[in-house]
GROMACS .gro file of C-alpha atoms in nm:
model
  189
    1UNK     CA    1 -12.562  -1.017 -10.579
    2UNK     CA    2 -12.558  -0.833 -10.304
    3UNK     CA    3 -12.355  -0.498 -10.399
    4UNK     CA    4 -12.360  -0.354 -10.094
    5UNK     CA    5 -12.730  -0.325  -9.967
    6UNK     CA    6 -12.794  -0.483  -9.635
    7UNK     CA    7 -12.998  -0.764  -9.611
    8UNK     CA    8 -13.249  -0.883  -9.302
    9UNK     CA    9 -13.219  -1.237  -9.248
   10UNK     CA   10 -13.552  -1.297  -9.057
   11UNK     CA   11 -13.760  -1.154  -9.375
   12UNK     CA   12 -13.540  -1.110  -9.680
   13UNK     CA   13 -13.429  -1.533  -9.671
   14UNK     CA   14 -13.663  -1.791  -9.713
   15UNK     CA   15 -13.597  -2.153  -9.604
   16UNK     CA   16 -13.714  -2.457  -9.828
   17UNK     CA   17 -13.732  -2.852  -9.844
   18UNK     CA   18 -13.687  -2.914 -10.196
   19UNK     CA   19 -13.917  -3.140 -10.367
   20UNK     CA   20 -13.882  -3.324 -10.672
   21UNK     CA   21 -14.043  -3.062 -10.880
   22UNK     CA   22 -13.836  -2.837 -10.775
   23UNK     CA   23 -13.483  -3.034 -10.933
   24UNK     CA   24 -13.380  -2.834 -11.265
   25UNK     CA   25 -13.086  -2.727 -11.384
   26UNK     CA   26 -12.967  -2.422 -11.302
   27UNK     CA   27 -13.140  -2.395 -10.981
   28UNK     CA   28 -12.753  -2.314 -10.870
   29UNK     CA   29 -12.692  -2.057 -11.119
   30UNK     CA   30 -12.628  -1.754 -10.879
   31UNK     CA   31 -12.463  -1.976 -10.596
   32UNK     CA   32 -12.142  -1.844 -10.562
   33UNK     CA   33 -11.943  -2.186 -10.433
   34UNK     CA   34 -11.582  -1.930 -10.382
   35UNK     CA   35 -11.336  -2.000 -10.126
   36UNK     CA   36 -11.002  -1.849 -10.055
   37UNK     CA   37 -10.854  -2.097  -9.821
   38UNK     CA   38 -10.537  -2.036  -9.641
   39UNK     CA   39 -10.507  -2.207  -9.340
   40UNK     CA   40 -10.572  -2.611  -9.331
   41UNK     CA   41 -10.644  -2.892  -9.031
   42UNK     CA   42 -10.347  -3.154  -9.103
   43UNK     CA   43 -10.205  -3.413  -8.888
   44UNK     CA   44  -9.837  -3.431  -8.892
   45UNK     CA   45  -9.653  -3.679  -8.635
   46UNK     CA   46  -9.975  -3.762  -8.442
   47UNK     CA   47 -10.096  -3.408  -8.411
   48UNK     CA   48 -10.375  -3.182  -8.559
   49UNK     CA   49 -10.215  -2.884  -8.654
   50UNK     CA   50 -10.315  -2.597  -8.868
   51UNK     CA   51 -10.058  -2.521  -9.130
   52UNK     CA   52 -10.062  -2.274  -9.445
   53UNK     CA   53 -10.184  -2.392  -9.732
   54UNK     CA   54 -10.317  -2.148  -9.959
   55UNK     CA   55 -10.549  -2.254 -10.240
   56UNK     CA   56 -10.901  -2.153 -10.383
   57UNK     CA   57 -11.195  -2.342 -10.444
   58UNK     CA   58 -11.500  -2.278 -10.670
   59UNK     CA   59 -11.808  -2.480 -10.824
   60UNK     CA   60 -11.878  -2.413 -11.203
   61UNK     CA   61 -12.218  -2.465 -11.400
   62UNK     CA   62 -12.141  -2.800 -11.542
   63UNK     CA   63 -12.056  -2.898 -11.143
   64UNK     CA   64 -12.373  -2.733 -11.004
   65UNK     CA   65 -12.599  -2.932 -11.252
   66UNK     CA   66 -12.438  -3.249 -11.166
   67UNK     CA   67 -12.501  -3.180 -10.798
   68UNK     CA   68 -12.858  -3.128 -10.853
   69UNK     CA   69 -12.940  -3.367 -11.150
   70UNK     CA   70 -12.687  -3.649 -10.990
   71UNK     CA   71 -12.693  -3.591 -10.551
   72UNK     CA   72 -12.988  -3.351 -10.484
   73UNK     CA   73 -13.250  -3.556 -10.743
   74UNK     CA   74 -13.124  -3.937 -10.568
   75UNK     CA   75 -13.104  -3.763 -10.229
   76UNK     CA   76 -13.485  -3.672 -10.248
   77UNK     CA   77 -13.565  -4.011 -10.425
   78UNK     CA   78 -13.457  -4.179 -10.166
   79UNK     CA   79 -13.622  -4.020  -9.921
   80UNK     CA   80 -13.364  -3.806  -9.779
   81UNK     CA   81 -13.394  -3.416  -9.735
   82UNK     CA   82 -13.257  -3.156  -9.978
   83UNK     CA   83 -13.261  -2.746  -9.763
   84UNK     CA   84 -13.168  -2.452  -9.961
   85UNK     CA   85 -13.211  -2.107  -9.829
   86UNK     CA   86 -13.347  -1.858 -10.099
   87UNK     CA   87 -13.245  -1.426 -10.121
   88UNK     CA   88 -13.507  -1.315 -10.400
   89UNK     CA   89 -13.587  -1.669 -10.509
   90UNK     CA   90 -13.247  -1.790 -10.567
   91UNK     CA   91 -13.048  -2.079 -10.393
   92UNK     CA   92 -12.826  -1.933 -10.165
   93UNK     CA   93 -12.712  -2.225  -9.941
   94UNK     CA   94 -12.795  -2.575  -9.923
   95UNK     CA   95 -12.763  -2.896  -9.718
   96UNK     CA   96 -12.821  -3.230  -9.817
   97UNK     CA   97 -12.917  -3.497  -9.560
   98UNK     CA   98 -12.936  -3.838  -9.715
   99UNK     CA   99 -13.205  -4.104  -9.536
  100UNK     CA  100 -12.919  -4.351  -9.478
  101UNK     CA  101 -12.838  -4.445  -9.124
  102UNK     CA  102 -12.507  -4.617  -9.062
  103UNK     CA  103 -12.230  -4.638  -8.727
  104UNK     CA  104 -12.225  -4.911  -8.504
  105UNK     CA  105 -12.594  -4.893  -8.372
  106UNK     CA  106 -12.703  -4.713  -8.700
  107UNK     CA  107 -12.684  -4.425  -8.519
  108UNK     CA  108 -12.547  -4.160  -8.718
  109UNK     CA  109 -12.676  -3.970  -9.047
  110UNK     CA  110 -12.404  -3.765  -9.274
  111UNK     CA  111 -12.478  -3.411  -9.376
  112UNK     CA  112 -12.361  -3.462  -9.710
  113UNK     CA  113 -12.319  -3.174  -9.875
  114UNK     CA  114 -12.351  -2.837  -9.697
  115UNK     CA  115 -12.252  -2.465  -9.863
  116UNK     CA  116 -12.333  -2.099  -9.817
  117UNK     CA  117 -12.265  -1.868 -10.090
  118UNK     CA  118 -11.998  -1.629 -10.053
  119UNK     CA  119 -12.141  -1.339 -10.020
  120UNK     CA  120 -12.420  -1.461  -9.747
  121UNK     CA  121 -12.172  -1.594  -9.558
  122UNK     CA  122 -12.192  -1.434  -9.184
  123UNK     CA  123 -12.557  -1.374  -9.194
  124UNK     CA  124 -12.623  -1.734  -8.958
  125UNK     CA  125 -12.767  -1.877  -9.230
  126UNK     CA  126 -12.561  -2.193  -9.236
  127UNK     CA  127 -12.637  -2.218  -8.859
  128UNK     CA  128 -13.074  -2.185  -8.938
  129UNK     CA  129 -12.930  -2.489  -9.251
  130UNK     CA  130 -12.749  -2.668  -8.977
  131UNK     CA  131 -13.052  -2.656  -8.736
  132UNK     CA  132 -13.253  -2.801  -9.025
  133UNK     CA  133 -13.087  -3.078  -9.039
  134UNK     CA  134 -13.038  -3.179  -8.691
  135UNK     CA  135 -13.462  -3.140  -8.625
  136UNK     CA  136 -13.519  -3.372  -8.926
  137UNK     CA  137 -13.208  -3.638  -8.819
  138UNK     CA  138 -13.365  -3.633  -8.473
  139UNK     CA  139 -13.712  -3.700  -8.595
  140UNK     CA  140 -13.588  -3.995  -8.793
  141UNK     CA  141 -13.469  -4.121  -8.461
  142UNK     CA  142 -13.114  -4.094  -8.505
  143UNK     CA  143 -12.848  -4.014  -8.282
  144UNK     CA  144 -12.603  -3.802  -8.415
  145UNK     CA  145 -12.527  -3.600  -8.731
  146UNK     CA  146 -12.220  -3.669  -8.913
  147UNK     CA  147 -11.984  -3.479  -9.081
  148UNK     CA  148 -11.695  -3.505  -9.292
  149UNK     CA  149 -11.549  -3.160  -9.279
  150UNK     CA  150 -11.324  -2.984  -9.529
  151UNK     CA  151 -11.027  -2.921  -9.349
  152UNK     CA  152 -11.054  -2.544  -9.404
  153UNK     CA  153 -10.908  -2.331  -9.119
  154UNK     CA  154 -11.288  -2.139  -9.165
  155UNK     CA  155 -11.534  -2.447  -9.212
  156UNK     CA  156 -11.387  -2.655  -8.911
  157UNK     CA  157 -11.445  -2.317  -8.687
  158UNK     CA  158 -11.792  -2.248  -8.814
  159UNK     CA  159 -11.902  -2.675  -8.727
  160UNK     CA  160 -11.697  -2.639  -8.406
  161UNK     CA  161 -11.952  -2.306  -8.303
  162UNK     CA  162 -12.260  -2.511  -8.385
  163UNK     CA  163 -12.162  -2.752  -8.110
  164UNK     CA  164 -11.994  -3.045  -8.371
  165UNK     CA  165 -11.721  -3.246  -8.233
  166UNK     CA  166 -11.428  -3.501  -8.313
  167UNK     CA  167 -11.642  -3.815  -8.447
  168UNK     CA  168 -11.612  -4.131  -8.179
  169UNK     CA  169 -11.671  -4.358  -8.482
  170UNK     CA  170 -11.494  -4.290  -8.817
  171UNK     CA  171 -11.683  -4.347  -9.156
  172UNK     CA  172 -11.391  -4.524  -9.313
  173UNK     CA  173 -11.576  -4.469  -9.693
  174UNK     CA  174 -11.590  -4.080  -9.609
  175UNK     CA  175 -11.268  -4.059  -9.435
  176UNK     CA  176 -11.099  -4.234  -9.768
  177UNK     CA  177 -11.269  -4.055  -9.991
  178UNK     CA  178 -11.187  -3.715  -9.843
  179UNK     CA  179 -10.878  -3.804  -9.670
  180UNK     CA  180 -10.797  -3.490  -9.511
  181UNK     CA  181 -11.121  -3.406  -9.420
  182UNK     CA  182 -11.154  -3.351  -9.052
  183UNK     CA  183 -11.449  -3.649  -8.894
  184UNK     CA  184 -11.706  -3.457  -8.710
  185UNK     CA  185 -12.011  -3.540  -8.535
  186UNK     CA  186 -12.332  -3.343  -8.375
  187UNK     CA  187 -12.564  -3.488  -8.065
  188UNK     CA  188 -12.896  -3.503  -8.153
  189UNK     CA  189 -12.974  -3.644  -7.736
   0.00000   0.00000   0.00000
């Protein structure tokens, strides 16, 4: 999408709350969900360690539409906030932060889903997505963001340089579902 012309993220992207008017299929049509992972977090006698482990991963058409029809549409429903960055009107990134508070003093709220397209990658536009979602998990009053990280040599690094850390509580339903996902968490104090 790109092919080679340079791009200025303080006019050329646009930053959106989607509404429930806005939930359609294809919405995620030129989203480019590509990753060539090499490196993963694993913990092998006690230890994180990062180990080779060379796979890709990428989101087709019938997987985008379920994400919007399916998590985006019940994510706004229920109140929760849906944040895509646009280049020329397309989705180019997106976060997902259901309303659902849960940790030992309801403290924390998960970043559920969270992506930047391929070719945007770089341009801090995860980290204006990121900031998105702390403002509006702070104004609900909670705590801390949570995340349950893809253990991705790359995606740990870029939570780790937003300020995330280690989660003190572990969300045993995430951690199960994604077991080697790496538990993070973000102050909101």
């Amino acid at each position: 999408m790109l092919y080679g012309q340079k791009i200025n993220t303080n006019n050329d992207i646009q930053y959106k709350q989607l509404i429930m008017d806005d939930v359609r299929e294809g919405l995620l049509d030129y989203f480019n969900r590509f990753q060539e992972v090499r490196k993963v977090w694993r913990v092998i006698e006690n230890k994180r360690v990062l180990i080779e482990h060379p796979f890709t991963e990428e989101m087709g058409k019938r997987e985008k539409d379920a994400l919007i029809m399916g998590h985006f549409a019940e994510c706004i429903r229920k109140e929760g906030c849906v944040f895509v960055a646009l280049y020329q009107n397309k989705v180019i990134a997106f976060a997902t932060l259901p309303y659902a508070f849960f940790g030992s003093r309801n403290q924390y709220v998960n970043i559920a889903e969270f992506y930047t397209s391929y070719e945007f990658r770089g341009y801090g536009i995860g980290k204006n997505l990121f900031a998105q979602c702390a403002k509006q998990g702070k104004e609900w009053g909670a705590e801390k963001l949570y995340i349950s990280s893809h253990s991705a040599e790359e995606t740990v690094a870029f939570y780790r340089s937003v300020g995330c850390v280690d989660a003190i509580e572990i969300n045993q339903q995430l951690a199960e579902k994604e077991p080697y996902d790496i538990q993070m968490e973000y102050s909101l104090e």
